[in-house]
Amino acid sequence: MSKVATRFAPSPTGPLHIGGLRTALFNWLYSKNKGGKFYLRIEDTDKERSKEEHKQQIIKSLTWIGIEHDGDEYIQSKKIEDHVNIALELLKKGKAYKCYCTPEEIEEQKKRAKQKKIPYIYNRKWRDAGETEAPKYIKPVIRFKSKIDGSAILKDLVQGDIEIENNTIEDFIILRNDGTPTYNLSASVDDHLMNMTHIIRGDDHKINTFKQIQIYEALNWNIPKFAHIPLIHTIDGKKLSKRDNASTLDDYSKIGILPEALRNYLLRLGWSFEDKEIFSLKESIKYFNLQGIGKSPSKLDMSRILSMNEHYIKNIKEDELFIKLKEYCELFKEKIDLKKEEKIKQSLSFLKNKAKTLEDIYKNSKYIILNEVSFNKEDLKLIDNKSKKIIIDFVNKISNLDTLSKDNLEPIINELIKVNETNFKGVGQPLRIGLTGSKFGPGIYDIILSLDKDDIVKRLTKVGH
RNA sequence: GGUCCCUUCGUCUAUCGGUUAGGACACAUGGUUUUCAUCCAUGAAAGAGGGGUUCGAUUCCCCUAGGGACCGCCA
């Protein structure tokens, strides 16, 4: 058997959404698991809607999540001539025919069928008609001569055997009257030209597969194996589309979802391997198989994406996390000042415990990143006169320390607690609010040690008066 | 309307005829803790319904119901 070859074939008519991303992932994982190849084909034959920027976004998205395609991108529009030639060959072989029906005529038939509530199927008017009857002024389309009798069985690698009556598949158009090929023709020809062994794609292509198999058969081509994966549904159970919010990659990267987390989430959405939840990239390649793909559609669950992300944030190396945070802030928030980098890096050990996303880390480290404290007004009210006195006492006590450490801070705080007849909270909370602007945040020692002494004095003096 | 597909906790899923139906997320409660979190422990939570087949069905078959996809001179 030839080496496994799969492909992902998006059309650049919009940004890639995560359903497509998962399809790409499954194709890629399958080929890598089998030691095969994975290709990217850009189906850009819809001139009106295809955009270069979308193509770039698709490639960027794949790269972001860690999918690399083998070889160059296969650009479908460059192969149109091949597709047309195959259409002509089918015509010559009598496997296809010219149809002189006008779009209006077809439209009319559909309308009538709908009114009568009978299923519409093209009436095959020109299937056996002679050329001599052809109206000269109409440019014909070329239709494929689909099988009329019997039934076909698709041995789907995910769905099992699917049987369908051949007469429910109409004589579909393979060449438009402007001479351009249509999807089912182009896809079949390209998959053949690219020597695809396995076509893994969304459930929504099932009927196309029956059409495409007939094209393969008409040309005596090897038929690849097919696996139709269930679609991803929105929370209200509908097919995910580009227009749904939180569907494109940007929606996730901008809130600070890590690519490995999204990859892991997508892998487990509709696929499973025993009770295993966390898969490293290597493991996902090692364990991926088609048997593990479920048959029913699955819904997108944001809280799971977040918790997966939380897991990766807590478990990747802090150096790596810092690089990701730095890139994230520069891209979506503000650039981290070089002078602050070291402080943030050191603080990551406690910051990451409070975060599900990079955005959370950013928010929690804002008091380090920004020079000015932005106060929560409600929290600021908690600083009463007694608190102010504690704050000033604290400032006075640390002002003659050279360096701050937990060892030399602890006695000071304990003394303040005693002198003011309060508890840890009575001292910690005013300091936290004064330094970060919020009563929520890291432990007070962590906060103090993540700031410069001058800065601490400045901030506390300001709120203490 | 036609064709095809799907149906286990709220969600993602395990189970390949015999299980107290398991795990994860989310949720609830308790503990740790200077706040918020983290962390730990515990808990609640499911086989759509009805028929068969079988000693025994979540698992196999049929019907019903519900949901979905497709039905373009888009891809």
Coordinates of C-alpha atoms (C1' of nucleotides) in Angstrom, one line a residue:
Chain A
M1 CA 0.0 0.0 0.0
S2 CA 1.2 3.5 -0.8
K3 CA 2.2 5.8 1.9
V4 CA -0.5 7.7 3.6
A5 CA -1.2 11.2 2.2
T6 CA -3.9 13.5 3.5
R7 CA -4.8 17.1 2.8
F8 CA -6.6 20.0 4.2
A9 CA -8.4 21.9 1.5
P10 CA -10.0 25.2 2.7
S11 CA -11.3 27.9 0.5
P12 CA -10.0 31.3 1.4
T13 CA -13.3 33.0 1.4
G14 CA -13.1 33.9 5.1
P15 CA -11.0 33.4 8.1
L16 CA -10.4 29.8 9.2
H17 CA -12.7 28.8 12.1
I18 CA -11.9 26.2 14.7
G19 CA -14.0 23.6 13.0
G20 CA -11.7 23.8 10.0
L21 CA -8.8 23.9 12.3
R22 CA -9.8 20.7 13.9
T23 CA -10.3 19.0 10.5
A24 CA -6.8 20.1 9.6
L25 CA -5.5 18.8 12.9
F26 CA -7.1 15.4 12.4
N27 CA -5.7 15.1 8.9
W28 CA -2.3 16.2 10.0
L29 CA -2.2 13.9 13.0
Y30 CA -3.4 10.9 11.0
S31 CA -0.7 11.3 8.4
K32 CA 1.9 11.9 11.0
N33 CA 0.8 8.9 13.0
K34 CA 1.2 6.8 9.8
G35 CA 4.5 8.4 8.9
G36 CA 2.8 9.9 5.9
K37 CA 2.5 13.3 4.3
F38 CA 0.1 16.1 4.9
Y39 CA -0.7 18.7 2.2
L40 CA -2.4 22.0 2.1
R41 CA -4.6 22.8 -0.9
I42 CA -6.1 26.3 -1.3
E43 CA -9.4 26.1 -3.1
D44 CA -9.5 29.5 -4.5
T45 CA -11.6 29.0 -7.5
D46 CA -14.3 31.3 -6.3
K47 CA -12.8 34.4 -7.7
E48 CA -15.4 36.7 -6.2
R49 CA -15.0 35.6 -2.6
S50 CA -11.4 34.3 -2.4
K51 CA -9.0 36.7 -0.7
E52 CA -5.3 36.7 -0.3
E53 CA -5.6 37.9 3.2
H54 CA -7.8 34.9 4.1
K55 CA -5.2 32.6 2.6
Q56 CA -2.6 34.2 4.7
Q57 CA -4.8 33.9 7.8
I58 CA -5.3 30.2 7.2
I59 CA -1.6 29.5 6.9
K60 CA -0.9 31.6 9.9
S61 CA -3.5 29.8 11.9
L62 CA -2.2 26.4 11.0
T63 CA 1.4 27.5 11.9
W64 CA 0.2 29.0 15.2
I65 CA -1.3 25.7 16.3
G66 CA 1.7 23.8 15.2
I67 CA 0.6 22.2 11.9
E68 CA 3.1 22.3 9.1
H69 CA 2.2 21.1 5.7
D70 CA 4.6 19.1 3.5
G71 CA 5.7 20.6 0.2
D72 CA 4.3 23.8 -1.3
E73 CA 0.8 24.9 -1.0
Y74 CA -1.3 23.5 -3.8
I75 CA -3.2 26.3 -5.4
Q76 CA -6.3 25.0 -7.0
S77 CA -6.8 27.9 -9.4
K78 CA -3.6 27.0 -11.1
K79 CA -4.9 23.6 -12.0
I80 CA -8.1 24.7 -13.7
E81 CA -6.9 23.6 -17.1
D82 CA -6.4 20.1 -15.8
H83 CA -9.9 20.1 -14.4
V84 CA -11.4 21.3 -17.7
N85 CA -9.5 18.6 -19.6
I86 CA -10.9 15.9 -17.4
A87 CA -14.4 17.3 -18.0
L88 CA -13.8 17.1 -21.7
E89 CA -12.4 13.6 -21.4
L90 CA -15.5 12.5 -19.5
L91 CA -17.6 14.1 -22.3
K92 CA -15.7 12.2 -24.9
K93 CA -16.1 9.0 -23.0
G94 CA -19.8 9.5 -22.8
K95 CA -19.6 9.8 -19.1
A96 CA -20.8 13.4 -19.2
Y97 CA -23.0 15.4 -21.5
K98 CA -23.9 19.0 -22.5
C99 CA -27.0 20.4 -21.0
Y100 CA -28.7 23.4 -22.6
C101 CA -31.1 24.2 -19.8
T102 CA -30.9 27.8 -18.7
P103 CA -30.6 28.7 -15.0
E104 CA -34.0 30.2 -15.3
E105 CA -35.5 26.9 -16.5
I106 CA -33.9 25.0 -13.7
E107 CA -35.1 27.6 -11.2
E108 CA -38.6 27.2 -12.5
Q109 CA -38.5 23.4 -12.1
K110 CA -37.3 23.8 -8.5
K111 CA -40.0 26.2 -7.7
R112 CA -42.7 23.9 -9.1
A113 CA -41.3 20.9 -7.2
K114 CA -41.4 22.9 -4.1
Q115 CA -45.0 23.9 -4.6
K116 CA -46.0 20.4 -5.3
K117 CA -44.0 19.3 -2.3
I118 CA -42.1 16.7 -4.3
P119 CA -38.4 16.4 -4.1
Y120 CA -36.6 18.2 -6.9
I121 CA -34.1 16.4 -9.0
Y122 CA -32.8 17.6 -12.4
N123 CA -34.8 15.9 -15.0
R124 CA -31.9 14.7 -17.1
K125 CA -33.4 16.4 -20.1
W126 CA -30.3 16.5 -22.2
R127 CA -28.8 13.2 -21.0
D128 CA -29.7 11.3 -24.1
A129 CA -30.7 14.1 -26.4
G130 CA -28.8 14.6 -29.7
E131 CA -26.5 17.5 -30.4
T132 CA -28.7 18.4 -33.4
E133 CA -31.5 19.6 -31.1
A134 CA -29.2 21.9 -29.3
P135 CA -30.2 25.6 -29.4
K136 CA -27.3 27.5 -31.0
Y137 CA -27.7 30.6 -28.8
I138 CA -27.3 28.8 -25.4
K139 CA -24.0 28.0 -24.0
P140 CA -24.3 24.6 -22.4
V141 CA -23.0 23.3 -19.1
I142 CA -21.5 19.9 -18.8
R143 CA -23.2 17.5 -16.5
F144 CA -21.9 14.2 -15.2
K145 CA -23.9 11.1 -16.0
S146 CA -24.7 9.8 -12.6
K147 CA -25.8 6.3 -12.1
I148 CA -29.5 5.8 -12.2
D149 CA -30.0 2.3 -11.0
G150 CA -29.0 0.5 -7.9
S151 CA -27.4 1.9 -4.8
A152 CA -23.9 2.8 -3.6
I153 CA -22.2 2.0 -0.3
L154 CA -19.6 4.2 1.2
K155 CA -17.3 2.4 3.6
D156 CA -16.7 5.3 5.8
L157 CA -13.8 5.0 8.2
V158 CA -15.7 6.9 10.9
Q159 CA -19.4 6.4 10.1
G160 CA -19.3 2.9 8.9
D161 CA -21.2 1.7 5.9
I162 CA -23.6 4.3 4.4
E163 CA -25.9 3.2 1.6
I164 CA -27.7 5.5 -0.7
E165 CA -29.9 5.0 -3.8
N166 CA -28.0 6.1 -6.8
N167 CA -31.1 7.9 -8.3
T168 CA -31.0 10.4 -5.4
I169 CA -27.8 11.8 -6.9
E170 CA -28.6 14.1 -9.7
D171 CA -26.6 14.7 -12.9
F172 CA -24.4 17.3 -11.3
I173 CA -22.7 20.0 -13.2
I174 CA -19.0 19.6 -13.6
L175 CA -18.3 22.5 -16.1
R176 CA -20.1 25.8 -16.0
N177 CA -21.3 27.5 -19.1
D178 CA -18.4 29.9 -18.7
G179 CA -16.1 26.9 -19.1
T180 CA -14.9 26.8 -15.4
P181 CA -15.0 23.6 -13.4
T182 CA -17.2 23.1 -10.3
Y183 CA -16.2 21.9 -6.9
N184 CA -16.8 18.2 -7.2
L185 CA -14.8 17.9 -10.4
S186 CA -11.9 20.0 -9.2
A187 CA -11.7 18.3 -5.8
S188 CA -11.7 14.8 -7.3
V189 CA -9.1 15.7 -9.9
D190 CA -6.9 17.4 -7.4
D191 CA -7.2 14.6 -4.9
H192 CA -6.2 12.2 -7.6
L193 CA -3.3 14.4 -8.9
M194 CA -2.1 14.8 -5.3
N195 CA -2.3 11.0 -4.7
M196 CA -4.4 11.3 -1.7
T197 CA -4.9 8.1 0.2
H198 CA -7.3 9.3 2.9
I199 CA -9.8 12.1 2.7
I200 CA -10.8 13.2 6.2
R201 CA -13.3 16.0 6.1
G202 CA -16.5 17.3 7.7
D203 CA -19.7 15.4 7.7
D204 CA -21.2 18.0 5.4
H205 CA -19.3 16.5 2.5
K206 CA -20.9 13.1 2.6
I207 CA -23.1 13.5 -0.5
N208 CA -20.2 15.1 -2.4
T209 CA -18.3 11.9 -1.7
F210 CA -20.8 9.8 -3.5
K211 CA -20.5 12.1 -6.5
Q212 CA -16.8 12.2 -6.4
I213 CA -16.5 8.4 -6.2
Q214 CA -18.5 8.2 -9.4
I215 CA -16.0 10.5 -11.1
Y216 CA -13.1 8.3 -9.9
E217 CA -14.9 5.2 -11.2
A218 CA -15.6 6.8 -14.5
L219 CA -11.9 7.5 -15.0
N220 CA -10.7 4.2 -13.5
W221 CA -8.8 6.0 -10.8
N222 CA -7.9 4.6 -7.4
I223 CA -10.5 5.6 -4.9
P224 CA -9.1 7.1 -1.7
K225 CA -10.5 6.1 1.7
F226 CA -12.9 8.5 3.3
A227 CA -13.6 9.5 6.9
H228 CA -16.3 12.0 7.6
I229 CA -16.0 13.6 11.0
P230 CA -19.0 15.0 12.8
L231 CA -19.2 18.8 12.7
I232 CA -18.6 21.0 15.7
H233 CA -21.8 22.7 16.8
T234 CA -22.4 25.9 18.6
I235 CA -23.9 25.9 22.0
D236 CA -27.3 25.9 20.5
G237 CA -26.6 22.9 18.4
K238 CA -26.0 24.4 14.9
K239 CA -23.2 24.0 12.5
L240 CA -20.4 26.3 13.4
S241 CA -19.8 29.0 10.9
K242 CA -17.4 31.8 10.4
R243 CA -20.0 34.3 11.5
D244 CA -20.4 32.8 14.9
N245 CA -18.5 34.6 17.6
A246 CA -15.6 32.9 19.2
S247 CA -15.1 30.8 16.1
T248 CA -11.9 32.1 14.6
L249 CA -8.5 31.7 16.0
D250 CA -8.1 35.3 16.6
D251 CA -10.9 35.2 19.1
Y252 CA -8.8 32.8 21.2
S253 CA -5.4 34.2 20.7
K254 CA -6.5 37.7 21.7
I255 CA -7.7 36.5 25.1
G256 CA -4.4 34.7 25.6
I257 CA -5.3 31.1 24.8
L258 CA -2.1 29.1 24.2
P259 CA -1.8 27.2 20.9
E260 CA -1.0 23.9 22.7
A261 CA -4.1 24.3 24.9
L262 CA -6.4 24.9 21.9
R263 CA -4.7 22.0 20.1
N264 CA -5.3 19.7 23.0
Y265 CA -8.9 20.9 23.4
L266 CA -9.6 20.4 19.7
L267 CA -8.0 17.0 19.7
R268 CA -10.3 15.8 22.5
L269 CA -13.4 17.4 21.0
G270 CA -15.0 14.4 19.3
W271 CA -12.0 12.1 19.7
S272 CA -10.9 10.2 22.7
F273 CA -8.2 7.7 23.8
E274 CA -9.3 5.9 27.0
D275 CA -9.5 8.4 29.9
K276 CA -6.5 10.4 28.8
E277 CA -7.1 14.2 28.7
I278 CA -3.7 15.8 28.3
F279 CA -1.8 15.0 25.2
S280 CA 1.6 16.5 24.3
L281 CA 2.2 17.1 20.7
K282 CA 4.2 13.9 20.5
E283 CA 1.6 11.9 22.3
S284 CA -1.2 13.2 20.1
I285 CA 0.7 12.0 17.0
K286 CA 1.4 8.7 18.7
Y287 CA -2.1 7.9 19.8
F288 CA -4.3 9.5 17.2
N289 CA -6.5 7.1 15.2
L290 CA -9.7 7.1 13.4
Q291 CA -11.4 4.6 15.7
G292 CA -11.4 7.1 18.5
I293 CA -13.5 9.6 16.6
G294 CA -17.1 9.7 17.8
K295 CA -20.1 9.7 15.5
S296 CA -22.1 12.5 17.0
P297 CA -21.4 16.2 16.7
S298 CA -19.9 18.0 19.7
K299 CA -20.5 21.4 21.2
L300 CA -17.9 24.0 21.8
D301 CA -17.4 24.5 25.5
M302 CA -15.5 27.7 26.5
S303 CA -15.0 26.7 30.1
R304 CA -13.2 23.6 29.0
I305 CA -11.0 25.6 26.7
L306 CA -10.2 27.8 29.6
S307 CA -9.4 25.0 32.0
M308 CA -7.2 23.3 29.4
N309 CA -5.4 26.6 28.9
E310 CA -5.0 27.0 32.7
H311 CA -3.4 23.6 32.7
Y312 CA -0.9 24.6 30.1
I313 CA -0.2 27.9 31.8
K314 CA 0.7 26.1 35.0
N315 CA 2.7 23.4 33.4
I316 CA 4.9 24.9 30.8
K317 CA 8.3 26.2 31.8
E318 CA 8.2 29.7 33.2
D319 CA 10.8 30.9 30.7
E320 CA 8.6 29.7 27.9
L321 CA 5.5 31.2 29.6
F322 CA 7.3 34.5 29.9
I323 CA 8.1 34.6 26.2
K324 CA 4.5 33.9 25.3
L325 CA 3.3 36.6 27.7
K326 CA 5.7 39.1 26.3
E327 CA 4.6 38.4 22.8
Y328 CA 1.0 38.5 23.8
C329 CA 1.3 41.8 25.6
E330 CA 3.1 43.3 22.7
L331 CA 0.5 42.1 20.2
F332 CA -2.7 42.8 22.1
K333 CA -1.9 45.0 25.1
E334 CA 1.2 47.1 25.5
K335 CA 4.8 46.3 25.3
I336 CA 6.5 45.3 28.5
D337 CA 9.2 47.8 29.5
L338 CA 12.6 46.2 29.4
K339 CA 13.2 47.3 33.0
K340 CA 10.1 45.4 34.2
E341 CA 10.9 42.2 32.4
E342 CA 12.9 40.7 35.2
K343 CA 10.3 41.5 37.9
I344 CA 7.6 39.9 35.9
K345 CA 9.6 36.9 35.1
Q346 CA 10.2 36.4 38.8
S347 CA 6.6 37.0 39.7
L348 CA 5.3 34.4 37.2
S349 CA 5.5 31.7 39.8
F350 CA 2.6 33.3 41.7
L351 CA 0.9 35.1 38.9
K352 CA 0.3 32.0 36.9
N353 CA -1.7 30.4 39.8
K354 CA -4.3 33.1 39.4
A355 CA -4.7 32.8 35.7
K356 CA -6.6 30.9 33.1
T357 CA -5.3 33.0 30.2
L358 CA -2.4 35.2 29.3
E359 CA -4.8 38.1 29.5
D360 CA -5.4 37.1 33.2
I361 CA -1.7 37.2 33.8
Y362 CA -1.5 40.6 32.1
K363 CA -4.3 41.9 34.2
N364 CA -2.8 40.6 37.4
S365 CA 0.6 42.0 36.6
K366 CA -0.6 45.4 35.5
Y367 CA 0.5 46.9 38.7
I368 CA 4.0 45.9 37.7
I369 CA 3.8 46.8 34.0
L370 CA 2.2 50.2 34.5
N371 CA 3.8 53.0 36.4
E372 CA 0.6 54.4 37.6
V373 CA -1.8 52.5 39.8
S374 CA -5.3 52.4 38.6
F375 CA -7.6 52.2 41.6
N376 CA -10.8 50.4 42.0
K377 CA -12.9 53.1 43.5
E378 CA -14.8 50.9 45.9
D379 CA -11.6 49.3 47.1
L380 CA -10.0 52.7 47.7
K381 CA -12.8 53.5 50.1
L382 CA -11.6 50.7 52.3
I383 CA -8.6 52.7 53.2
D384 CA -9.7 54.6 56.3
N385 CA -7.7 56.8 58.5
K386 CA -6.5 53.9 60.6
S387 CA -5.3 52.2 57.4
K388 CA -3.6 55.3 56.3
K389 CA -1.6 55.5 59.5
I390 CA -0.6 51.9 59.1
I391 CA 0.5 52.6 55.5
I392 CA 2.6 55.6 56.6
D393 CA 4.1 53.6 59.5
F394 CA 5.0 50.9 57.0
V395 CA 6.7 53.4 54.7
N396 CA 8.7 54.8 57.5
K397 CA 9.9 51.4 58.7
I398 CA 11.0 50.2 55.3
S399 CA 12.6 53.5 54.2
N400 CA 15.9 52.7 56.1
L401 CA 16.1 49.2 54.7
D402 CA 18.6 48.7 51.9
T403 CA 16.9 45.7 50.3
L404 CA 13.5 44.2 50.9
S405 CA 13.1 40.5 51.6
K406 CA 10.5 38.4 53.2
D407 CA 12.9 38.0 56.2
N408 CA 13.1 41.7 56.9
L409 CA 9.5 42.5 56.1
E410 CA 7.9 39.9 58.3
P411 CA 8.9 41.5 61.6
I412 CA 7.7 44.8 60.4
I413 CA 4.3 43.6 59.4
N414 CA 4.0 41.6 62.6
E415 CA 4.8 44.6 64.7
L416 CA 2.3 46.7 62.8
I417 CA -0.3 44.1 63.5
K418 CA 0.5 44.2 67.2
V419 CA 0.8 47.9 67.6
N420 CA -2.5 48.6 65.8
E421 CA -4.3 45.7 67.5
T422 CA -5.4 44.3 64.2
N423 CA -4.9 41.1 62.2
F424 CA -2.9 40.3 59.1
K425 CA -5.8 41.5 56.9
G426 CA -5.8 44.8 58.7
V427 CA -2.3 45.5 57.5
G428 CA -2.2 43.5 54.3
Q429 CA -5.3 44.8 52.7
P430 CA -4.5 48.5 52.8
L431 CA -1.0 47.8 51.5
R432 CA -2.4 45.7 48.7
I433 CA -4.9 48.3 47.7
G434 CA -2.2 51.0 47.9
L435 CA 0.2 49.1 45.8
T436 CA -2.1 47.5 43.2
G437 CA -5.3 49.5 43.3
S438 CA -7.4 46.4 44.2
K439 CA -8.2 44.3 47.2
F440 CA -7.8 41.2 45.1
G441 CA -4.4 40.2 44.1
P442 CA -1.2 38.3 44.9
G443 CA 0.0 37.8 48.5
I444 CA 1.3 40.9 50.1
Y445 CA 4.9 39.7 50.3
D446 CA 4.8 38.7 46.6
I447 CA 3.5 42.1 45.7
I448 CA 6.1 44.0 47.7
L449 CA 8.9 41.9 46.3
S450 CA 7.8 42.3 42.8
L451 CA 8.1 46.1 43.0
D452 CA 11.1 48.5 43.4
K453 CA 11.4 50.0 46.8
D454 CA 11.2 53.5 45.5
D455 CA 8.1 52.7 43.7
I456 CA 6.5 51.2 46.8
V457 CA 7.4 54.3 48.9
K458 CA 6.0 56.5 46.2
R459 CA 2.7 54.6 45.8
L460 CA 2.1 54.2 49.5
T461 CA 3.0 57.8 50.4
K462 CA 0.4 58.9 47.9
V463 CA -2.5 56.9 49.4
G464 CA -1.3 57.3 52.9
H465 CA -1.9 61.0 53.0
Chain B
rG1 C1' -40.5 18.1 1.6
rG2 C1' -36.5 14.3 0.0
rU3 C1' -31.8 11.7 1.3
rC4 C1' -28.4 10.6 4.9
rC5 C1' -26.4 10.8 9.9
rC6 C1' -26.7 11.2 15.2
rU7 C1' -28.8 10.4 20.6
rU8 C1' -24.6 8.0 28.0
rC9 C1' -24.2 13.3 33.8
rG10 C1' -25.2 20.7 31.9
rU11 C1' -20.5 19.8 28.5
rC12 C1' -16.4 16.5 26.3
rU13 C1' -16.4 11.4 26.7
rA14 C1' -15.2 5.7 28.7
rU15 C1' -17.9 1.1 28.3
rC16 C1' -16.6 -3.1 22.5
rG17 C1' -23.8 -8.4 26.5
rG18 C1' -22.8 -9.2 33.0
rU19 C1' -19.6 -2.5 36.0
rU20 C1' -22.1 0.3 42.6
rA21 C1' -22.3 3.0 34.4
rG22 C1' -15.8 5.3 35.0
rG23 C1' -13.0 10.0 34.0
rA24 C1' -12.5 15.2 32.8
rC25 C1' -14.6 20.3 32.7
rA26 C1' -18.3 23.1 35.0
rC27 C1' -21.3 23.1 39.6
rA28 C1' -22.0 22.5 45.2
rU29 C1' -19.9 21.8 50.1
rG30 C1' -15.8 21.5 53.4
rG31 C1' -10.4 22.1 54.5
rU32 C1' -5.6 24.9 53.7
rU33 C1' -4.8 30.3 53.2
rU34 C1' -3.5 37.6 54.7
rU35 C1' -7.8 38.9 50.0
rC36 C1' -8.9 36.7 45.2
rA37 C1' -7.1 32.4 43.5
rU38 C1' -4.3 27.9 43.7
rC39 C1' -4.2 23.3 46.1
rC40 C1' -6.7 19.1 48.7
rA41 C1' -11.1 16.3 50.0
rU42 C1' -16.2 15.2 49.4
rG43 C1' -20.8 15.5 46.9
rA44 C1' -24.8 16.0 43.4
rA45 C1' -25.3 14.7 38.3
rA46 C1' -26.5 10.3 32.6
rG47 C1' -28.0 5.5 29.1
rA48 C1' -34.5 10.0 24.8
rG49 C1' -39.2 6.7 24.8
rG50 C1' -41.4 2.0 23.4
rG51 C1' -40.9 -2.8 21.6
rG52 C1' -38.1 -7.2 20.6
rU53 C1' -33.4 -10.9 20.7
rU54 C1' -31.1 -13.0 25.2
rC55 C1' -30.4 -16.3 31.3
rG56 C1' -28.9 -11.0 31.1
rA57 C1' -29.1 -5.2 27.6
rU58 C1' -26.3 1.4 27.8
rU59 C1' -24.2 -2.2 24.4
rC60 C1' -27.5 -6.1 19.0
rC61 C1' -32.4 -5.4 15.9
rC62 C1' -37.0 -2.6 14.9
rC63 C1' -40.3 1.6 15.7
rU64 C1' -41.3 6.5 17.7
rA65 C1' -39.5 11.1 19.3
rG66 C1' -35.8 14.8 19.2
rG67 C1' -31.5 17.0 17.0
rG68 C1' -28.2 17.7 12.8
rA69 C1' -26.1 17.8 7.7
rC70 C1' -26.9 18.0 2.6
rC71 C1' -30.4 19.0 -1.4
rG72 C1' -25.9 25.9 -5.8
rC73 C1' -23.6 27.1 -12.8
rC74 C1' -20.2 28.2 -3.6
rA75 C1' -16.4 25.4 -1.9

